[in-house]
Amino acid sequence: MLDFGGQYSQLIARRVRECGVFSELLPHHVPLEEIKRRKPRGLILSGGPASVYSEDAPRLRPELLELGIPVLGICYGMQAMVLSLGGRVEAAEVGEFGRSRLTVIEPGCLLAGLPAEQACWMSHRDTVFQPPPGFTALASSSESPVAAIEDVQRGLYGIQFHPEVVHTPHGTEILTTFLGGACGCDLDWSPASVIDEQIADIRARVGDGRVVCGLSGGVDSSVAALLVHRAIGDQLTCVFVDHGLMRKGEGDQVIAAFRDHFKVPLVAVDAEERFLARLAGITEPEAKRKVIGAEFIRVFEEEAAKLGDPKFLVQGTLYSDVIESGGGTGAATIKSHHNVGGLPEDLRFDLVEPLRGLFKDEVRQVGSELGLPDRLVWRQPFPGPGLGIRIVGGEITKERLDILRDADWVLMDEIKAAGLYRNLWQSFCVLPADVRTVGVQGDERSYGHVIVVRAVTSDDAMTADWARLPYDLIEKISSRMINEIPAVNRVVLDVTSKPPGTIEWE
Ligand code: XMP
């Protein structure tokens, strides 16, 4: 897939994989040689925000349509194809955004077997009015006289609507027709097929070298560690640094799963005292992150030295990270990641990154396939600096951490009991450090801590909405926290989305 900057590009790449075909997403300007080297069976041109007529619009190189493989243009991709082959694209008087109706004029190959009328999702202002010579117009919509085209002889296809979103109910069938029919793919790829491939790769790369992995308990590092362990067994040692900012029972769970169940050599470092001593007196959020990050690296390096300085380091880098830092093709960085609580890039290790080709949901599938327990496979994201960035506006102390851990435990218990854990991107508590409020408990005045409950839904943490938890559940969470944690006498709910808020408070 070539990315012209569309907001759904990653989603198209994932959908193609869900159809059973391995896909890679590359920037639209990637050198032709890079594309040929991959020997693709077909090419998809994504949508994009530009008008094909604007001066700085990304151009479609005509050679891409002459590679001898089928090409499907989606939205901008179709318009760029039409323009480059002599069709007519114009700015329409009104744009077409959101749900629309597609009327099939002539099903051709691409729309064969689909209903004559169907819903589809549009997001465009420029519109194709005339397909290029040799193409058949297959469908129209109220604002698009030409909404789907094909030239079967040349293997060129285009659709104005977005087949990858759920609001185009027949979208997956259209993608499947392109992939299985036009491209002749077998539709049998699955994330699990990465397992054998990666095991062979890791063995070849590492030989009899020693490998270390920083295990955090999150799904990415867990799956990466298991895969590497499958490949090279006890040449791998995992290091789990407990910085004292974990949630209740979290360290024990990781140790039980890896050391006891999977028999992976695991060094668990209890570094709580070190971290708390370093954090004493620090209240500013960025300063906290820096101290936690730097101390983490120090502890990790000490442990690696004790292991005889292994040559290789396992990292749970995902395909979305690879795409966002330029698709591995040296293109411009779109987003830099905050990696506090992780390891910096200039460490003196060779990296082993077995998940580099997988999206998050695919990593979960691989984790299940490798036998990782559900509670680790489906764990909500947890930041590297842990509870350290959830004690806000004051110093991090053991006492405050314990209050926050107890509150977090109650929240998670209730969220899980209500069956909502997987529906939420994250649910957690925040403790405003230096805030006390007056209450009345057992006929006596109390002066206690406030717990903030934060629960959000999100797809990728870039944006998030506050979760509409049922009132009865909120009531239960609140009364349990106040009854079970003596230091707490008030519970409040955070109703801020992102933007304008961030998910974490610091
Ligand atoms: P924000 O608060 O920026 O968070 O909306 C977005 C996502 O990133 C997580 N997060 C972090 N993860 N190290 C991490 O590994 C960090 O320093 C860090 N800060 C925030 C956060 O939990 C959310 O999922």
XYZ file of N, CA and C in Angstrom, residues 348-470:
369
model
N 24.080 0.249 23.610
C 25.087 -0.471 22.814
C 24.670 -1.917 22.534
N 23.427 -2.122 22.225
C 22.945 -3.468 21.886
C 22.569 -3.524 20.408
N 22.591 -4.731 19.846
C 21.927 -4.937 18.556
C 20.474 -5.259 18.875
N 19.547 -4.629 18.147
C 18.135 -4.824 18.493
C 17.530 -6.049 17.812
N 16.730 -6.777 18.577
C 15.907 -7.851 18.013
C 14.469 -7.388 18.187
N 13.773 -7.179 17.075
C 12.423 -6.604 17.142
C 11.440 -7.499 16.392
N 11.031 -8.609 17.006
C 10.240 -9.593 16.248
C 8.820 -9.134 15.913
N 8.360 -8.009 16.491
C 6.981 -7.581 16.225
C 6.918 -6.395 15.273
N 8.052 -6.062 14.677
C 8.144 -4.895 13.795
C 7.142 -4.896 12.657
N 6.665 -6.088 12.277
C 5.760 -6.168 11.138
C 4.296 -6.260 11.561
N 4.010 -6.176 12.850
C 2.640 -6.469 13.304
C 1.943 -5.266 13.941
N 0.641 -5.187 13.700
C -0.190 -4.214 14.393
C -0.554 -4.779 15.778
N -0.987 -3.851 16.663
C -1.267 -4.234 18.050
C -2.227 -5.432 18.156
N -3.330 -5.397 17.403
C -4.304 -6.486 17.538
C -3.706 -7.810 17.039
N -2.773 -7.712 16.084
C -2.119 -8.926 15.591
C -1.144 -9.475 16.638
N -0.495 -8.561 17.370
C 0.410 -8.992 18.437
C -0.397 -9.771 19.487
N -1.603 -9.291 19.741
C -2.453 -10.009 20.706
C -2.745 -11.419 20.205
N -3.044 -11.536 18.900
C -3.320 -12.879 18.351
C -2.106 -13.790 18.483
N -0.934 -13.229 18.205
C 0.287 -14.032 18.326
C 0.488 -14.426 19.790
N 0.238 -13.485 20.708
C 0.366 -13.769 22.143
C -0.534 -14.930 22.547
N -1.781 -14.900 22.092
C -2.713 -15.997 22.425
C -2.197 -17.310 21.869
N -1.730 -17.239 20.630
C -1.207 -18.434 19.956
C -0.031 -19.032 20.735
N 0.775 -18.153 21.343
C 1.930 -18.621 22.106
C 1.564 -19.022 23.530
N 0.276 -18.884 23.876
C -0.191 -19.345 25.184
C -0.120 -18.296 26.285
N 0.093 -17.038 25.910
C 0.127 -15.975 26.927
C -1.268 -15.853 27.559
N -1.337 -15.792 28.906
C -2.661 -15.740 29.527
C -3.443 -14.483 29.123
N -4.771 -14.600 29.064
C -5.634 -13.501 28.621
C -5.374 -12.193 29.363
N -5.085 -12.321 30.693
C -4.940 -11.067 31.442
C -3.702 -10.282 30.983
N -2.718 -10.955 30.376
C -1.575 -10.230 29.817
C -1.842 -9.836 28.362
N -2.512 -10.742 27.627
C -2.810 -10.445 26.218
C -3.690 -9.203 26.111
N -4.649 -9.075 26.996
C -5.632 -7.995 26.903
C -5.384 -6.874 27.895
N -4.182 -6.827 28.475
C -3.912 -5.798 29.468
C -4.054 -4.406 28.848
N -4.724 -3.518 29.558
C -4.800 -2.130 29.097
C -3.385 -1.528 29.134
N -3.115 -0.536 28.271
C -1.796 0.093 28.318
C -1.518 0.683 29.699
N -0.269 0.642 30.104
C 0.146 1.206 31.392
C 1.454 1.953 31.134
N 1.534 3.223 31.522
C 2.722 3.999 31.133
C 3.984 3.515 31.821
N 5.112 3.682 31.152
C 6.408 3.306 31.735
C 6.634 3.883 33.126
N 6.381 5.187 33.342
C 6.619 5.755 34.675
C 5.561 5.327 35.697
N 4.605 4.519 35.266
C 3.652 3.894 36.177
C 2.860 4.880 37.024
N 2.630 4.500 38.266
C 1.809 5.334 39.149
C 2.508 6.655 39.476
N 3.796 6.744 39.116
C 4.552 7.971 39.375
C 3.925 9.195 38.716
N 3.263 9.012 37.577
C 2.648 10.176 36.922
C 1.149 10.248 37.226
N 0.735 9.460 38.248
C -0.678 9.522 38.660
C -0.821 10.051 40.084
N 0.321 10.388 40.695
C 0.290 11.155 41.946
C 0.672 12.549 41.513
N -0.317 13.447 41.468
C -0.077 14.718 40.789
C 0.002 15.882 41.771
N 0.809 16.853 41.391
C 0.893 18.093 42.165
C 1.643 17.949 43.478
N 2.395 16.895 43.653
C 3.135 16.743 44.904
C 4.120 15.608 44.794
N 4.761 15.335 45.889
C 5.832 14.351 45.915
C 5.270 12.914 45.867
N 6.054 12.030 45.278
C 5.676 10.606 45.270
C 6.211 9.974 46.548
N 5.324 9.443 47.371
C 5.788 8.767 48.590
C 5.173 7.371 48.627
N 5.763 6.503 49.432
C 5.258 5.129 49.551
C 3.805 5.153 50.046
N 3.536 6.036 51.013
C 2.182 6.096 51.578
C 1.158 6.448 50.492
N 1.518 7.449 49.686
C 0.596 7.861 48.616
C 0.461 6.769 47.558
N 1.555 6.113 47.252
C 1.492 5.026 46.275
C 0.567 3.923 46.767
N 0.641 3.611 48.064
C -0.205 2.541 48.599
C -1.689 2.908 48.531
N -1.994 4.183 48.810
C -3.406 4.616 48.708
C -3.873 4.465 47.258
N -3.016 4.936 46.340
C -3.385 4.878 44.922
C -3.520 3.433 44.440
N -2.628 2.575 44.923
C -2.696 1.147 44.546
C -3.993 0.517 45.023
N -4.379 0.855 46.264
C -5.629 0.289 46.788
C -6.832 0.781 45.974
N -6.817 2.068 45.636
C -7.945 2.623 44.867
C -7.986 1.985 43.485
N -6.826 1.853 42.866
C -6.737 1.265 41.541
C -7.260 -0.170 41.539
N -6.938 -0.883 42.598
C -7.368 -2.282 42.737
C -8.895 -2.374 42.744
N -9.521 -1.477 43.532
C -10.996 -1.473 43.616
C -11.588 -1.148 42.245
N -11.027 -0.127 41.591
C -11.561 0.284 40.294
C -11.488 -0.880 39.300
N -10.314 -1.503 39.206
C -10.133 -2.588 38.240
C -11.046 -3.763 38.547
N -11.182 -4.057 39.832
C -12.042 -5.152 40.254
C -13.478 -4.923 39.767
N -13.957 -3.700 39.952
C -15.339 -3.391 39.556
C -15.494 -3.297 38.038
N -14.493 -2.729 37.384
C -14.565 -2.620 35.911
C -14.582 -4.027 35.300
N -13.764 -4.909 35.850
C -13.730 -6.282 35.319
C -15.035 -6.993 35.626
N -15.533 -6.820 36.849
C -16.788 -7.492 37.236
C -17.938 -7.020 36.340
N -17.881 -5.765 35.902
C -18.952 -5.235 35.048
C -18.740 -5.644 33.585
N -17.657 -6.367 33.309
C -17.394 -6.831 31.935
C -16.956 -5.713 31.006
N -16.402 -4.632 31.570
C -16.056 -3.479 30.726
C -14.570 -3.351 30.430
N -13.756 -4.221 31.035
C -12.301 -4.032 30.961
C -11.801 -3.918 29.516
N -12.256 -4.812 28.654
C -11.733 -4.813 27.280
C -12.322 -3.679 26.439
N -13.488 -3.165 26.873
C -14.116 -2.091 26.088
C -13.435 -0.753 26.313
N -12.674 -0.654 27.391
C -12.050 0.623 27.726
C -10.598 0.601 27.281
N -10.134 1.711 26.734
C -8.712 1.793 26.379
C -7.888 1.749 27.659
N -8.312 2.591 28.626
C -7.654 2.589 29.933
C -8.661 2.970 30.995
N -8.490 2.439 32.177
C -9.252 2.897 33.343
C -8.274 2.897 34.506
N -8.212 4.009 35.218
C -7.228 4.111 36.296
C -7.609 5.213 37.269
N -6.833 5.339 38.339
C -7.102 6.376 39.339
C -5.948 7.366 39.370
N -6.262 8.568 39.782
C -5.261 9.618 39.970
C -5.404 10.123 41.401
N -4.277 10.408 42.043
C -4.323 10.932 43.409
C -3.715 12.339 43.425
N -4.568 13.374 43.599
C -4.006 14.716 43.783
C -3.271 14.730 45.125
N -1.942 14.986 45.067
C -1.106 14.685 46.234
C -1.400 15.559 47.439
N -1.480 16.860 47.225
C -1.559 17.736 48.388
C -2.969 18.254 48.638
N -3.950 17.561 48.092
C -5.336 18.015 48.281
C -6.019 17.146 49.329
N -6.605 17.756 50.325
C -7.446 17.026 51.300
C -8.812 17.685 51.285
N -9.850 16.899 51.513
C -11.173 17.510 51.588
C -11.870 17.057 52.866
N -12.825 17.874 53.292
C -13.567 17.592 54.529
C -14.734 16.677 54.205
N -14.979 15.715 55.066
C -16.122 14.840 54.904
C -16.745 14.559 56.248
N -17.814 13.809 56.212
C -18.409 13.388 57.481
C -18.625 11.890 57.407
N -17.969 11.154 58.298
C -18.043 9.691 58.281
C -18.283 9.208 59.697
N -19.310 8.401 59.884
C -19.637 7.886 61.219
C -19.854 9.015 62.215
N -20.574 10.046 61.784
C -20.873 11.204 62.635
C -19.637 12.007 63.009
N -18.523 11.710 62.368
C -17.325 12.481 62.706
C -16.805 13.202 61.483
N -16.136 14.274 61.727
C -15.516 15.010 60.646
C -14.303 14.219 60.142
N -14.183 14.100 58.800
C -12.970 13.464 58.282
C -12.258 14.460 57.376
N -10.986 14.257 57.185
C -10.191 15.143 56.349
C -9.268 14.225 55.539
N -9.729 13.878 54.347
C -9.040 12.788 53.651
C -8.645 13.110 52.219
N -8.141 12.082 51.554
C -7.678 12.222 50.172
C -8.825 12.111 49.167
N -8.610 12.686 48.002
C -9.561 12.581 46.884
C -8.983 11.590 45.876
N -9.814 10.715 45.375
C -9.396 9.845 44.272
C -10.163 10.264 43.015
N -9.430 10.443 41.938
C -10.053 10.758 40.655
C -10.146 9.466 39.859
N -11.326 9.183 39.325
C -11.489 8.014 38.455
C -11.422 8.500 37.006
N -10.564 7.873 36.209
C -10.403 8.236 34.804
C -10.633 6.969 33.985
N -11.588 7.019 33.081
C -11.806 5.867 32.184
C -12.043 6.430 30.793
N -11.312 5.921 29.805
C -11.448 6.464 28.452
C -11.590 5.354 27.413
N -12.269 5.714 26.335
C -12.297 4.839 25.158
C -11.406 5.496 24.105
N -10.747 4.680 23.322
C -9.854 5.220 22.291
C -9.462 4.079 21.359
N -8.952 4.449 20.152
C -8.436 3.422 19.251
C -6.925 3.383 19.276
N -6.315 4.528 19.549
C -4.861 4.592 19.394
C -4.206 5.570 20.361
N -4.962 6.088 21.334
C -4.449 7.039 22.342
C -4.157 8.429 21.780
N -4.292 8.603 20.446
C -4.062 9.946 19.896
C -5.241 10.843 20.269
N -6.447 10.284 20.209
C -7.631 10.974 20.699
C -8.333 10.005 21.632
N -9.141 10.534 22.535
C -9.858 9.648 23.461
C -11.127 10.341 23.933
N -12.102 9.543 24.301
C -13.337 10.092 24.834
C -13.500 9.551 26.245
N -14.043 10.369 27.166
C -14.252 9.830 28.510
C -15.392 8.812 28.458
N -15.217 7.734 29.141
C -16.175 6.625 29.035
C -17.424 6.919 29.859
N -18.567 6.649 29.252
C -19.839 6.845 29.969
C -20.097 5.610 30.827
N -19.475 5.525 31.988
C -19.676 4.366 32.868
C -21.082 4.436 33.457
N -21.724 3.289 33.641
C -23.071 3.316 34.232
C -23.038 3.927 35.641
